[in-house]
PDB file of C-alpha atoms in Angstrom:
ATOM      1  CA  UNK L 753      69.465  59.340 -32.064  1.00  0.00           C
ATOM      2  CA  UNK L 754      67.285  59.354 -35.162  1.00  0.00           C
ATOM      3  CA  UNK L 755      65.841  55.968 -34.200  1.00  0.00           C
ATOM      4  CA  UNK L 756      65.087  57.235 -30.690  1.00  0.00           C
ATOM      5  CA  UNK L 757      63.279  60.338 -31.964  1.00  0.00           C
ATOM      6  CA  UNK L 758      61.253  58.166 -34.328  1.00  0.00           C
ATOM      7  CA  UNK L 759      59.975  55.656 -31.792  1.00  0.00           C
ATOM      8  CA  UNK L 760      60.244  57.301 -28.354  1.00  0.00           C
ATOM      9  CA  UNK L 761      56.727  58.753 -28.235  1.00  0.00           C
ATOM     10  CA  UNK L 762      54.914  55.566 -29.364  1.00  0.00           C
ATOM     11  CA  UNK L 763      56.907  53.357 -26.995  1.00  0.00           C
ATOM     12  CA  UNK L 764      56.305  55.591 -23.974  1.00  0.00           C
ATOM     13  CA  UNK L 765      52.584  55.747 -24.769  1.00  0.00           C
ATOM     14  CA  UNK L 766      52.138  51.970 -24.780  1.00  0.00           C
ATOM     15  CA  UNK L 767      54.567  51.175 -21.962  1.00  0.00           C
ATOM     16  CA  UNK L 768      51.946  52.165 -19.382  1.00  0.00           C
ATOM     17  CA  UNK L 769      49.200  49.925 -20.856  1.00  0.00           C
ATOM     18  CA  UNK L 770      48.637  46.166 -20.319  1.00  0.00           C
ATOM     19  CA  UNK L 771      49.089  44.212 -23.526  1.00  0.00           C
ATOM     20  CA  UNK L 772      46.299  42.158 -25.064  1.00  0.00           C
ATOM     21  CA  UNK L 773      46.008  39.606 -27.848  1.00  0.00           C
ATOM     22  CA  UNK L 774      45.592  41.726 -30.986  1.00  0.00           C
ATOM     23  CA  UNK L 775      47.893  43.969 -33.020  1.00  0.00           C
ATOM     24  CA  UNK L 776      47.331  45.393 -36.476  1.00  0.00           C
ATOM     25  CA  UNK L 777      49.675  46.194 -39.333  1.00  0.00           C
ATOM     26  CA  UNK L 778      50.608  49.654 -40.664  1.00  0.00           C
ATOM     27  CA  UNK L 779      49.976  49.133 -44.381  1.00  0.00           C
ATOM     28  CA  UNK L 780      48.550  51.023 -47.363  1.00  0.00           C
ATOM     29  CA  UNK L 781      45.780  48.448 -47.905  1.00  0.00           C
ATOM     30  CA  UNK L 782      43.380  48.102 -44.987  1.00  0.00           C
ATOM     31  CA  UNK L 783      41.835  44.852 -43.766  1.00  0.00           C
ATOM     32  CA  UNK L 784      38.217  44.149 -42.788  1.00  0.00           C
ATOM     33  CA  UNK L 785      38.822  43.947 -39.042  1.00  0.00           C
ATOM     34  CA  UNK L 786      39.058  46.229 -36.019  1.00  0.00           C
ATOM     35  CA  UNK L 787      40.500  46.090 -32.547  1.00  0.00           C
ATOM     36  CA  UNK L 788      38.436  43.917 -30.187  1.00  0.00           C
ATOM     37  CA  UNK L 789      35.536  45.675 -28.464  1.00  0.00           C
ATOM     38  CA  UNK L 790      36.707  47.746 -25.513  1.00  0.00           C
ATOM     39  CA  UNK L 791      40.358  47.364 -26.517  1.00  0.00           C
ATOM     40  CA  UNK L 792      42.987  49.746 -27.880  1.00  0.00           C
ATOM     41  CA  UNK L 793      45.999  49.450 -30.144  1.00  0.00           C
ATOM     42  CA  UNK L 794      48.875  51.610 -31.300  1.00  0.00           C
ATOM     43  CA  UNK L 795      50.437  51.445 -34.753  1.00  0.00           C
ATOM     44  CA  UNK L 796      53.707  53.352 -35.147  1.00  0.00           C
ATOM     45  CA  UNK L 797      56.315  53.434 -37.844  1.00  0.00           C
ATOM     46  CA  UNK L 798      59.352  55.301 -39.086  1.00  0.00           C
ATOM     47  CA  UNK L 799      59.877  55.701 -42.817  1.00  0.00           C
ATOM     48  CA  UNK L 800      63.023  56.727 -44.681  1.00  0.00           C
ATOM     49  CA  UNK L 801      62.272  58.178 -48.117  1.00  0.00           C
ATOM     50  CA  UNK L 802      64.389  59.804 -50.802  1.00  0.00           C
ATOM     51  CA  UNK L 803      63.108  63.165 -49.517  1.00  0.00           C
ATOM     52  CA  UNK L 804      63.948  62.441 -45.867  1.00  0.00           C
ATOM     53  CA  UNK L 805      62.512  60.752 -42.807  1.00  0.00           C
ATOM     54  CA  UNK L 806      59.038  60.753 -41.314  1.00  0.00           C
ATOM     55  CA  UNK L 807      57.356  59.089 -38.369  1.00  0.00           C
ATOM     56  CA  UNK L 808      53.745  58.237 -37.621  1.00  0.00           C
ATOM     57  CA  UNK L 809      51.753  57.177 -34.554  1.00  0.00           C
ATOM     58  CA  UNK L 810      48.120  56.007 -34.789  1.00  0.00           C
ATOM     59  CA  UNK L 811      46.391  55.083 -31.519  1.00  0.00           C
ATOM     60  CA  UNK L 812      42.937  53.508 -31.936  1.00  0.00           C
ATOM     61  CA  UNK L 813      40.203  52.157 -29.646  1.00  0.00           C
ATOM     62  CA  UNK L 814      36.962  50.294 -30.365  1.00  0.00           C
ATOM     63  CA  UNK L 815      33.893  51.688 -28.623  1.00  0.00           C
ATOM     64  CA  UNK L 816      30.207  51.110 -29.403  1.00  0.00           C
ATOM     65  CA  UNK L 817      31.124  48.737 -32.234  1.00  0.00           C
ATOM     66  CA  UNK L 818      33.286  51.313 -34.025  1.00  0.00           C
ATOM     67  CA  UNK L 819      37.052  51.720 -34.056  1.00  0.00           C
ATOM     68  CA  UNK L 820      38.113  55.353 -33.555  1.00  0.00           C
ATOM     69  CA  UNK L 821      41.635  56.478 -34.445  1.00  0.00           C
ATOM     70  CA  UNK L 822      43.810  59.585 -34.346  1.00  0.00           C
ATOM     71  CA  UNK L 823      46.919  59.619 -36.536  1.00  0.00           C
ATOM     72  CA  UNK L 824      49.839  62.050 -36.302  1.00  0.00           C
ATOM     73  CA  UNK L 825      52.566  62.160 -38.976  1.00  0.00           C
ATOM     74  CA  UNK L 826      55.674  64.355 -38.884  1.00  0.00           C
ATOM     75  CA  UNK L 827      57.730  64.877 -42.042  1.00  0.00           C
ATOM     76  CA  UNK L 828      61.243  66.059 -41.273  1.00  0.00           C
ATOM     77  CA  UNK L 829      62.117  67.316 -44.757  1.00  0.00           C
ATOM     78  CA  UNK L 830      59.089  69.615 -44.942  1.00  0.00           C
ATOM     79  CA  UNK L 831      59.104  70.251 -41.172  1.00  0.00           C
ATOM     80  CA  UNK L 832      55.344  69.671 -41.181  1.00  0.00           C
ATOM     81  CA  UNK L 833      52.910  67.667 -39.074  1.00  0.00           C
ATOM     82  CA  UNK L 834      49.601  66.240 -40.285  1.00  0.00           C
ATOM     83  CA  UNK L 835      46.672  64.836 -38.307  1.00  0.00           C
ATOM     84  CA  UNK L 836      43.916  62.411 -39.309  1.00  0.00           C
ATOM     85  CA  UNK L 837      40.721  61.289 -37.547  1.00  0.00           C
ATOM     86  CA  UNK L 838      39.214  57.975 -38.562  1.00  0.00           C
ATOM     87  CA  UNK L 839      36.243  55.696 -37.851  1.00  0.00           C
ATOM     88  CA  UNK L 840      35.846  52.072 -38.946  1.00  0.00           C
ATOM     89  CA  UNK L 841      33.055  49.544 -38.485  1.00  0.00           C
ATOM     90  CA  UNK L 842      32.926  45.850 -39.384  1.00  0.00           C
ATOM     91  CA  UNK L 843      29.812  44.879 -41.352  1.00  0.00           C
ATOM     92  CA  UNK L 844      30.664  41.180 -41.789  1.00  0.00           C
ATOM     93  CA  UNK L 845      33.080  39.428 -39.396  1.00  0.00           C
ATOM     94  CA  UNK L 846      35.683  37.224 -41.082  1.00  0.00           C
ATOM     95  CA  UNK L 847      36.281  35.341 -37.823  1.00  0.00           C
ATOM     96  CA  UNK L 848      32.863  33.728 -38.252  1.00  0.00           C
ATOM     97  CA  UNK L 849      32.902  33.348 -42.068  1.00  0.00           C
ATOM     98  CA  UNK L 850      35.298  32.976 -44.983  1.00  0.00           C
ATOM     99  CA  UNK L 851      35.296  36.669 -45.835  1.00  0.00           C
ATOM    100  CA  UNK L 852      34.784  39.952 -44.040  1.00  0.00           C
ATOM    101  CA  UNK L 853      33.621  43.458 -44.946  1.00  0.00           C
ATOM    102  CA  UNK L 854      34.153  46.804 -43.208  1.00  0.00           C
ATOM    103  CA  UNK L 855      33.498  50.475 -43.892  1.00  0.00           C
ATOM    104  CA  UNK L 856      35.813  53.310 -42.858  1.00  0.00           C
ATOM    105  CA  UNK L 857      35.902  57.093 -43.167  1.00  0.00           C
ATOM    106  CA  UNK L 858      38.438  59.724 -42.231  1.00  0.00           C
ATOM    107  CA  UNK L 859      39.320  63.424 -42.326  1.00  0.00           C
ATOM    108  CA  UNK L 860      42.671  65.141 -41.947  1.00  0.00           C
ATOM    109  CA  UNK L 861      44.787  68.224 -42.513  1.00  0.00           C
ATOM    110  CA  UNK L 862      47.911  70.077 -41.435  1.00  0.00           C
ATOM    111  CA  UNK L 863      48.208  70.776 -37.707  1.00  0.00           C
ATOM    112  CA  UNK L 864      47.925  74.522 -38.365  1.00  0.00           C
ATOM    113  CA  UNK L 865      44.401  74.094 -39.754  1.00  0.00           C
ATOM    114  CA  UNK L 866      41.461  72.886 -37.696  1.00  0.00           C
ATOM    115  CA  UNK L 867      39.338  72.626 -40.840  1.00  0.00           C
ATOM    116  CA  UNK L 868      39.908  69.291 -42.562  1.00  0.00           C
ATOM    117  CA  UNK L 869      41.197  69.664 -46.121  1.00  0.00           C
ATOM    118  CA  UNK L 870      41.492  65.942 -46.861  1.00  0.00           C
ATOM    119  CA  UNK L 871      38.851  63.246 -46.485  1.00  0.00           C
ATOM    120  CA  UNK L 872      38.137  59.736 -47.668  1.00  0.00           C
ATOM    121  CA  UNK L 873      35.851  56.721 -47.437  1.00  0.00           C
ATOM    122  CA  UNK L 874      36.947  53.125 -47.958  1.00  0.00           C
ATOM    123  CA  UNK L 875      35.403  49.655 -48.050  1.00  0.00           C
ATOM    124  CA  UNK L 876      37.936  46.941 -47.085  1.00  0.00           C
ATOM    125  CA  UNK L 877      37.211  43.296 -47.899  1.00  0.00           C
ATOM    126  CA  UNK L 878      39.284  40.422 -46.495  1.00  0.00           C
ATOM    127  CA  UNK L 879      39.071  36.911 -47.963  1.00  0.00           C
ATOM    128  CA  UNK L 880      40.606  33.821 -46.349  1.00  0.00           C
ATOM    129  CA  UNK L 881      42.287  31.664 -48.982  1.00  0.00           C
ATOM    130  CA  UNK L 882      42.549  27.943 -48.419  1.00  0.00           C
ATOM    131  CA  UNK L 883      41.304  25.764 -45.607  1.00  0.00           C
ATOM    132  CA  UNK L 884      44.090  26.705 -43.172  1.00  0.00           C
ATOM    133  CA  UNK L 885      43.611  30.509 -43.372  1.00  0.00           C
ATOM    134  CA  UNK L 886      47.370  30.937 -43.758  1.00  0.00           C
ATOM    135  CA  UNK L 887      46.822  33.376 -46.640  1.00  0.00           C
ATOM    136  CA  UNK L 888      44.586  36.459 -46.541  1.00  0.00           C
ATOM    137  CA  UNK L 889      43.617  38.606 -49.520  1.00  0.00           C
ATOM    138  CA  UNK L 890      42.719  42.238 -48.798  1.00  0.00           C
ATOM    139  CA  UNK L 891      40.777  44.351 -51.307  1.00  0.00           C
ATOM    140  CA  UNK L 892      40.018  48.078 -50.960  1.00  0.00           C
ATOM    141  CA  UNK L 893      37.831  50.441 -52.957  1.00  0.00           C
ATOM    142  CA  UNK L 894      36.961  53.994 -51.972  1.00  0.00           C
ATOM    143  CA  UNK L 895      36.877  57.692 -52.774  1.00  0.00           C
ATOM    144  CA  UNK L 896      39.136  60.434 -51.397  1.00  0.00           C
ATOM    145  CA  UNK L 897      40.307  64.017 -51.622  1.00  0.00           C
ATOM    146  CA  UNK L 898      43.933  64.668 -50.763  1.00  0.00           C
ATOM    147  CA  UNK L 899      46.447  67.389 -51.656  1.00  0.00           C
ATOM    148  CA  UNK L 900      43.992  69.004 -54.060  1.00  0.00           C
ATOM    149  CA  UNK L 901      43.249  65.788 -55.954  1.00  0.00           C
ATOM    150  CA  UNK L 902      39.941  63.947 -55.821  1.00  0.00           C
ATOM    151  CA  UNK L 903      39.077  60.531 -57.168  1.00  0.00           C
ATOM    152  CA  UNK L 904      38.610  56.814 -56.686  1.00  0.00           C
ATOM    153  CA  UNK L 905      41.087  54.870 -54.592  1.00  0.00           C
ATOM    154  CA  UNK L 906      41.788  51.138 -54.657  1.00  0.00           C
ATOM    155  CA  UNK L 907      44.211  48.565 -53.374  1.00  0.00           C
ATOM    156  CA  UNK L 908      45.014  44.871 -53.178  1.00  0.00           C
ATOM    157  CA  UNK L 909      47.228  43.162 -50.633  1.00  0.00           C
ATOM    158  CA  UNK L 910      48.355  39.684 -49.575  1.00  0.00           C
ATOM    159  CA  UNK L 911      49.305  38.409 -46.138  1.00  0.00           C
ATOM    160  CA  UNK L 912      50.856  34.926 -46.094  1.00  0.00           C
ATOM    161  CA  UNK L 913      51.952  33.059 -42.947  1.00  0.00           C
ATOM    162  CA  UNK L 914      55.168  31.270 -43.907  1.00  0.00           C
ATOM    163  CA  UNK L 915      56.334  29.996 -40.493  1.00  0.00           C
ATOM    164  CA  UNK L 916      55.278  30.343 -36.850  1.00  0.00           C
ATOM    165  CA  UNK L 917      55.457  34.063 -36.057  1.00  0.00           C
ATOM    166  CA  UNK L 918      56.478  35.101 -39.601  1.00  0.00           C
ATOM    167  CA  UNK L 919      54.364  36.507 -42.447  1.00  0.00           C
ATOM    168  CA  UNK L 920      55.060  37.867 -45.924  1.00  0.00           C
ATOM    169  CA  UNK L 921      53.340  41.119 -46.917  1.00  0.00           C
ATOM    170  CA  UNK L 922      52.772  42.469 -50.435  1.00  0.00           C
ATOM    171  CA  UNK L 923      50.425  45.182 -51.674  1.00  0.00           C
ATOM    172  CA  UNK L 924      49.749  47.823 -54.289  1.00  0.00           C
ATOM    173  CA  UNK L 925      47.388  50.805 -54.028  1.00  0.00           C
ATOM    174  CA  UNK L 926      46.226  53.804 -56.046  1.00  0.00           C
ATOM    175  CA  UNK L 927      45.496  57.175 -54.422  1.00  0.00           C
ATOM    176  CA  UNK L 928      43.116  60.004 -55.323  1.00  0.00           C
ATOM    177  CA  UNK L 929      45.688  61.489 -57.714  1.00  0.00           C
ATOM    178  CA  UNK L 930      45.740  58.171 -59.651  1.00  0.00           C
ATOM    179  CA  UNK L 931      49.315  57.556 -58.461  1.00  0.00           C
ATOM    180  CA  UNK L 932      50.100  53.893 -57.782  1.00  0.00           C
ATOM    181  CA  UNK L 933      52.474  52.704 -55.074  1.00  0.00           C
ATOM    182  CA  UNK L 934      53.604  49.217 -54.071  1.00  0.00           C
ATOM    183  CA  UNK L 935      55.528  47.695 -51.206  1.00  0.00           C
ATOM    184  CA  UNK L 936      56.753  44.289 -50.065  1.00  0.00           C
ATOM    185  CA  UNK L 937      58.125  43.016 -46.772  1.00  0.00           C
ATOM    186  CA  UNK L 938      57.655  40.819 -43.741  1.00  0.00           C
ATOM    187  CA  UNK L 939      56.132  40.832 -40.284  1.00  0.00           C
ATOM    188  CA  UNK L 940      57.487  39.234 -37.139  1.00  0.00           C
ATOM    189  CA  UNK L 941      55.204  38.579 -34.177  1.00  0.00           C
ATOM    190  CA  UNK L 942      57.206  39.321 -31.020  1.00  0.00           C
ATOM    191  CA  UNK L 943      54.568  38.018 -28.629  1.00  0.00           C
ATOM    192  CA  UNK L 944      50.732  37.937 -28.689  1.00  0.00           C
ATOM    193  CA  UNK L 945      49.694  41.543 -29.234  1.00  0.00           C
ATOM    194  CA  UNK L 946      53.007  42.886 -30.549  1.00  0.00           C
ATOM    195  CA  UNK L 947      54.655  42.741 -33.969  1.00  0.00           C
ATOM    196  CA  UNK L 948      57.312  44.395 -36.122  1.00  0.00           C
ATOM    197  CA  UNK L 949      57.006  45.138 -39.851  1.00  0.00           C
ATOM    198  CA  UNK L 950      59.880  45.748 -42.271  1.00  0.00           C
ATOM    199  CA  UNK L 951      58.815  46.995 -45.712  1.00  0.00           C
ATOM    200  CA  UNK L 952      60.398  48.372 -48.875  1.00  0.00           C
ATOM    201  CA  UNK L 953      58.248  50.311 -51.333  1.00  0.00           C
ATOM    202  CA  UNK L 954      58.146  52.699 -54.232  1.00  0.00           C
ATOM    203  CA  UNK L 955      55.894  55.102 -56.080  1.00  0.00           C
ATOM    204  CA  UNK L 956      55.567  53.893 -59.662  1.00  0.00           C
ATOM    205  CA  UNK L 957      56.947  56.097 -62.460  1.00  0.00           C
ATOM    206  CA  UNK L 958      58.777  58.325 -59.977  1.00  0.00           C
ATOM    207  CA  UNK L 959      62.558  58.171 -59.861  1.00  0.00           C
ATOM    208  CA  UNK L 960      62.927  59.406 -56.264  1.00  0.00           C
ATOM    209  CA  UNK L 961      59.854  57.641 -54.855  1.00  0.00           C
ATOM    210  CA  UNK L 962      61.481  54.819 -52.857  1.00  0.00           C
ATOM    211  CA  UNK L 963      61.174  54.158 -49.132  1.00  0.00           C
ATOM    212  CA  UNK L 964      61.953  51.726 -46.320  1.00  0.00           C
ATOM    213  CA  UNK L 965      59.558  51.392 -43.371  1.00  0.00           C
ATOM    214  CA  UNK L 966      60.056  49.925 -39.900  1.00  0.00           C
ATOM    215  CA  UNK L 967      56.770  49.540 -38.024  1.00  0.00           C
ATOM    216  CA  UNK L 968      56.120  48.604 -34.401  1.00  0.00           C
ATOM    217  CA  UNK L 969      52.531  47.620 -33.508  1.00  0.00           C
ATOM    218  CA  UNK L 970      50.988  46.959 -30.098  1.00  0.00           C
ATOM    219  CA  UNK L 971      47.552  46.031 -28.810  1.00  0.00           C
ATOM    220  CA  UNK L 972      46.567  47.046 -25.298  1.00  0.00           C
ATOM    221  CA  UNK L 973      43.622  47.068 -22.937  1.00  0.00           C
ATOM    222  CA  UNK L 974      42.178  50.552 -22.199  1.00  0.00           C
TER     223      UNK L 974
END
């Protein structure tokens, strides 16, 4: 029943949409790409932490050269729901060169407040390593305000294709409160436009800061 509550809403939302050829990952470190122009995607994941479970759904569509997203996260332990609006634009396309650059910005808050308390800007860079592009390096640097803290954010992540349909994922990131978190896992492509992520992570220097994440990602035509 817990699994059904976690994934029912995202699965129903995408079941009525035709699938396309792109799906993104639900990770801490962003990449320098967006959904294809005129296309939509849905990232969804359930996370079990030491404090309890939470689930997130982030639908996004690319219009006028910019990817627009709306994220909803529900934390069961705190019985709270947060929202986040985001915009992301690619400045240099990695599909045409060896590295790509994007710029993103977002605002968010608790569902009981229309005024956004949290905000952030981020510049993701993706670098293709090697001639076969089987390994991608993702670098992030930005600035954010969240939960009363304000400061620089950064992150570094690796995505390595190990076999057809399988990839290894590893990343570490620092938030506005200067708290660093890391996670490691794998991704399985189910079919073009759909994938599943399984990740284990932890907040550094925090005894009860461990989690396990199961993500389901779809790409769909609008």
